[in-house]
Coordinates of C-alpha atoms and ligand atoms in Angstrom, one line a residue:
X1 CA 0.0 0.0 0.0
X2 CA 1.2 3.5 -0.9
X3 CA 0.5 6.1 1.8
X4 CA 0.6 9.9 1.5
X5 CA 1.0 11.4 4.9
X6 CA 1.4 14.9 6.4
X7 CA 3.3 15.6 9.6
X8 CA 2.0 18.3 12.0
X9 CA 3.0 19.4 15.5
X10 CA 1.3 21.4 18.2
X11 CA 3.7 22.7 20.9
X12 CA 5.9 19.7 20.1
X13 CA 3.2 17.0 20.4
X14 CA 3.6 15.5 16.9
X15 CA 1.3 13.6 14.6
X16 CA 1.2 11.7 11.4
X17 CA -1.9 13.0 9.6
X18 CA -3.7 11.1 6.9
X19 CA -6.5 12.2 4.6
X20 CA -8.8 9.2 4.8
X21 CA -11.8 10.6 3.1
X22 CA -11.7 7.7 0.6
X23 CA -11.5 5.2 3.5
X24 CA -8.4 3.5 2.2
X25 CA -6.5 3.3 5.5
X26 CA -6.7 -0.1 7.2
X27 CA -8.1 1.2 10.5
X28 CA -7.8 -2.0 12.5
X29 CA -4.1 -2.5 11.7
X30 CA -2.7 -1.6 15.1
X31 CA 0.8 -2.8 14.1
X32 CA 0.9 -0.6 11.1
X33 CA -0.1 2.5 13.1
X34 CA 2.6 1.7 15.7
X35 CA 5.2 1.2 12.9
X36 CA 4.3 4.5 11.3
X37 CA 4.7 6.3 14.6
X38 CA 7.9 4.5 15.5
X39 CA 10.8 7.1 15.7
X40 CA 13.4 4.6 14.6
X41 CA 11.6 2.2 12.2
X42 CA 8.9 4.6 10.9
X43 CA 8.0 8.2 10.4
X44 CA 8.0 9.0 14.1
X45 CA 5.1 10.7 16.0
X46 CA 3.2 10.7 19.3
X47 CA 0.1 9.7 17.5
X48 CA -1.6 9.1 14.1
X49 CA -4.8 10.9 13.1
X50 CA -7.2 10.1 10.2
X51 CA -9.3 12.9 8.7
X52 CA -12.6 11.5 7.4
X53 CA -15.9 12.7 6.0
X54 CA -18.8 13.2 8.4
X55 CA -22.5 13.7 7.6
X56 CA -23.0 16.4 10.3
X57 CA -19.7 18.2 10.4
X58 CA -16.9 19.5 8.2
X59 CA -14.9 16.4 9.0
X60 CA -14.3 13.6 11.5
X61 CA -11.1 13.0 13.6
X62 CA -10.0 9.4 14.4
X63 CA -7.1 9.4 16.8
X64 CA -4.5 6.6 17.6
X65 CA -1.8 6.7 20.2
X66 CA 1.8 5.9 19.1
X67 CA 1.3 2.3 20.5
X68 CA -1.2 1.8 17.7
X69 CA -4.4 1.8 19.9
X70 CA -7.3 4.0 19.0
X71 CA -7.8 6.3 21.9
X72 CA -9.8 9.1 23.5
X73 CA -9.6 12.8 22.7
X74 CA -6.3 14.5 21.8
X75 CA -6.4 18.3 22.3
X76 CA -3.2 19.1 20.4
X77 CA -4.2 16.6 17.7
X78 CA -7.5 18.3 17.5
X79 CA -5.8 21.7 16.9
X80 CA -3.5 20.1 14.3
X81 CA -6.3 18.5 12.4
X82 CA -8.0 21.9 12.1
X83 CA -4.8 23.3 10.6
X84 CA -4.7 20.2 8.2
X85 CA -8.3 20.7 7.2
X86 CA -7.5 24.3 6.4
X87 CA -4.6 23.1 4.3
X88 CA -6.9 20.7 2.4
X89 CA -9.4 23.5 1.9
X90 CA -12.2 21.8 3.8
X91 CA -12.2 24.2 6.8
X92 CA -12.4 28.0 6.7
X93 CA -11.6 30.3 9.6
X94 CA -14.4 28.6 11.6
X95 CA -15.0 24.9 11.5
X96 CA -16.9 22.1 13.3
X97 CA -15.7 18.6 13.5
X98 CA -16.6 15.4 15.3
X99 CA -14.2 13.5 17.5
X100 CA -14.6 10.6 19.9
X101 CA -16.0 12.9 22.6
X102 CA -18.4 14.7 20.4
X103 CA -18.6 17.9 18.3
X104 CA -15.8 20.5 18.5
X105 CA -15.9 24.1 17.2
X106 CA -12.6 25.7 16.3
X107 CA -11.2 28.9 14.9
X108 CA -8.1 28.9 12.7
X109 CA -6.0 32.0 12.2
X110 CA -2.7 31.6 10.4
X111 CA -0.9 28.9 12.4
X112 CA -3.0 29.3 15.6
X113 CA -6.0 27.2 16.5
X114 CA -8.5 27.9 19.3
X115 CA -10.4 24.7 20.0
X116 CA -13.5 24.2 22.0
X117 CA -13.1 21.3 24.4
X118 CA -15.8 19.2 26.2
X119 CA -17.5 20.6 29.3
X120 CA -16.2 19.2 32.6
X121 CA -18.4 18.7 35.6
X122 CA -16.8 15.8 37.5
X123 CA -13.6 16.8 39.2
X124 CA -12.3 14.5 41.9
X125 CA -10.1 16.4 44.4
X126 CA -7.8 14.3 46.7
X127 CA -5.1 15.3 49.2
X128 CA -2.2 15.6 46.7
X129 CA -3.8 15.2 43.3
X130 CA -6.9 15.9 41.2
X131 CA -8.5 13.5 38.7
X132 CA -10.7 14.6 35.9
X133 CA -11.6 13.8 32.3
X134 CA -11.2 16.5 29.6
X135 CA -11.9 14.2 26.7
X136 CA -9.1 11.9 28.0
X137 CA -8.5 11.0 31.7
X138 CA -5.9 13.1 33.6
X139 CA -4.2 12.9 36.9
X140 CA -2.9 16.3 38.0
X141 CA -0.3 16.6 40.7
X142 CA 1.7 19.5 42.0
X143 CA 5.5 19.0 42.5
X144 CA 8.5 21.0 43.5
X145 CA 11.6 21.4 41.2
X146 CA 9.8 20.4 38.0
X147 CA 13.0 20.7 36.0
X148 CA 14.7 17.9 37.8
X149 CA 11.7 15.6 38.2
X150 CA 11.7 12.2 36.6
X151 CA 8.4 12.4 34.7
X152 CA 8.8 9.0 32.9
X153 CA 9.6 7.0 36.1
X154 CA 7.0 8.7 38.3
X155 CA 4.3 8.9 35.5
X156 CA 4.8 5.2 34.6
X157 CA 4.4 4.2 38.3
X158 CA 1.1 6.1 38.7
X159 CA -0.2 5.2 35.2
X160 CA 0.1 1.5 35.8
X161 CA 0.0 1.3 39.6
X162 CA -2.9 3.6 40.4
X163 CA -5.1 3.4 37.3
X164 CA -4.7 -0.2 36.2
X165 CA -5.3 -1.5 32.7
X166 CA -7.3 1.5 31.4
X167 CA -4.7 3.9 32.7
X168 CA -4.5 7.6 32.8
X169 CA -2.4 10.4 31.5
X170 CA -0.2 11.9 34.4
X171 CA 0.5 15.6 34.6
X172 CA 3.0 17.2 36.9
X173 CA 2.6 20.9 37.6
X174 CA 4.4 23.8 39.3
X175 CA 3.1 27.4 39.6
X176 CA 5.3 30.0 37.8
X177 CA 3.3 33.2 38.1
X178 CA -0.2 34.6 38.5
X179 CA -2.4 32.1 36.6
X180 CA 0.7 30.7 34.9
X181 CA 1.9 27.1 35.4
X182 CA 4.6 24.9 34.1
X183 CA 3.4 21.4 33.1
X184 CA 5.1 18.1 32.1
X185 CA 3.0 15.2 31.0
X186 CA 3.4 11.4 30.9
X187 CA 1.1 10.2 28.1
X188 CA -0.7 6.9 28.2
X189 CA -0.3 5.2 24.8
X190 CA 3.0 6.9 24.1
X191 CA 4.2 5.5 27.5
X192 CA 6.7 8.4 27.9
X193 CA 6.8 12.1 28.5
X194 CA 5.7 14.1 25.5
X195 CA 6.6 17.7 24.9
X196 CA 3.0 18.8 25.5
X197 CA -0.5 17.4 25.9
X198 CA -3.6 19.5 25.1
X199 CA -6.2 17.6 27.1
X200 CA -3.5 17.5 29.8
X201 CA -3.0 21.3 30.1
X202 CA -6.8 21.7 29.9
X203 CA -7.1 19.4 32.9
X204 CA -4.3 21.3 34.8
X205 CA -6.0 24.7 34.2
X206 CA -9.3 23.4 35.5
X207 CA -7.7 21.5 38.4
X208 CA -5.8 24.6 39.5
X209 CA -8.9 26.8 39.3
X210 CA -11.0 24.2 41.2
X211 CA -8.4 24.1 44.0
X212 CA -8.0 27.9 44.2
X213 CA -4.5 28.0 42.8
X214 CA -5.6 29.8 39.7
X215 CA -7.9 32.7 40.2
X216 CA -8.6 33.9 36.6
X217 CA -10.7 32.3 33.9
X218 CA -7.7 32.3 31.5
X219 CA -4.7 30.2 32.5
X220 CA -1.3 30.1 30.8
X221 CA 0.4 26.7 30.6
X222 CA 4.1 26.4 29.7
X223 CA 5.0 23.0 28.5
X224 CA 8.5 21.8 27.3
X225 CA 7.2 22.3 23.7
X226 CA 5.7 25.8 24.1
X227 CA 3.0 27.9 25.6
X228 CA -0.8 27.1 25.5
X229 CA -3.7 29.0 26.9
X230 CA -6.9 27.6 28.4
X231 CA -10.0 29.6 29.1
X232 CA -13.3 28.6 30.6
X233 CA -16.5 29.7 32.4
X234 CA -17.3 28.2 35.8
X235 CA -20.6 28.0 37.5
X236 CA -21.4 25.8 40.5
X237 CA -18.3 23.6 39.9
X238 CA -19.2 23.0 36.2
X239 CA -16.8 24.2 33.6
X240 CA -18.2 25.2 30.2
X241 CA -17.0 27.1 27.2
X242 CA -13.6 25.5 27.7
X243 CA -11.1 26.6 25.0
X244 CA -7.6 25.4 24.3
X245 CA -5.4 27.8 22.2
X246 CA -2.0 27.6 20.7
X247 CA 0.1 27.0 17.6
X248 CA -0.4 24.1 15.2
X249 CA 2.2 23.8 12.5
X250 CA 2.6 21.8 9.3
X251 CA 6.1 20.2 9.3
X252 CA 6.4 18.2 6.1
X253 CA 4.6 15.8 3.7
X254 CA 5.8 12.5 2.6
X255 CA 5.0 9.1 1.0
X256 CA 5.7 5.6 2.3
X257 CA 5.2 2.1 0.9
X258 CA 3.9 -0.2 3.6
X259 CA 3.6 -3.9 3.3
Ligands
LIG301 N1 -1.6 14.3 23.2 C1 -3.0 14.3 23.5 C2 -3.6 13.3 24.4 C3 -3.8 12.0 23.6 C4 -4.6 10.9 24.3 C5 -3.8 10.3 25.4 N2 -2.5 9.8 25.1 C6 -4.7 9.1 25.9 O1 -4.7 8.0 25.3 O2 -5.5 9.4 26.8 C7 -3.5 15.7 23.8 O3 -2.9 16.6 23.3 O4 -4.6 15.8 24.4

């Protein structure tokens, strides 16, 4: 099979993007997805995304983690697919698309995408961490000395030890200013730290607001791959109008023959 692919990145969270409107990609071939995402034997990416036709929206997003498994919502991938849809000419400045967690509205301006995320009303607050689902499950934990913290070792321990087979993404956070936080994330399905996680920083912003550590409705999140902004409205503990904003960039396009 001959595959044309496009590579995108959003604050360093990188994706192989495939235009699957003609339904030619073998969607159940987990091994193929993992091979394409492999950084030594393939193209290399944190995930693979298919852009498909949808009856009720401009397009549909199908997301796979680098391990080949189809997964839940990817915020940075959602921003990147909007940029890809703009490149293909199927999205204008405003677009609506369907993902695994429902309909998303987005605004594309040059290489910046503002993506509406799911509402959040279940937030579990524990002594030293918060757990919530922003389209994907997230553990949010404050730490000291974020620069020297072993995200992979600690993330792995929590991901498998605490959350069992289904797992969770694990975010470590340190405040760095007024409504500004530094975030490092261990991603389930990549099974390593990634440079940024969109649903992760969304979870961090909401968790910090819920626990009184962020006071504003716009929170800035600095990840190793760059800066993202999350804004929301909150009423009686329910978070609505949640938006994730940041850069989404086309890196290159290529072709591969896969057996
Ligand atoms: N990188 C993503 C999160 C992708 C999903 C995650 N790895 C999972 O399986 O839960 C993002 O930007 O949100």
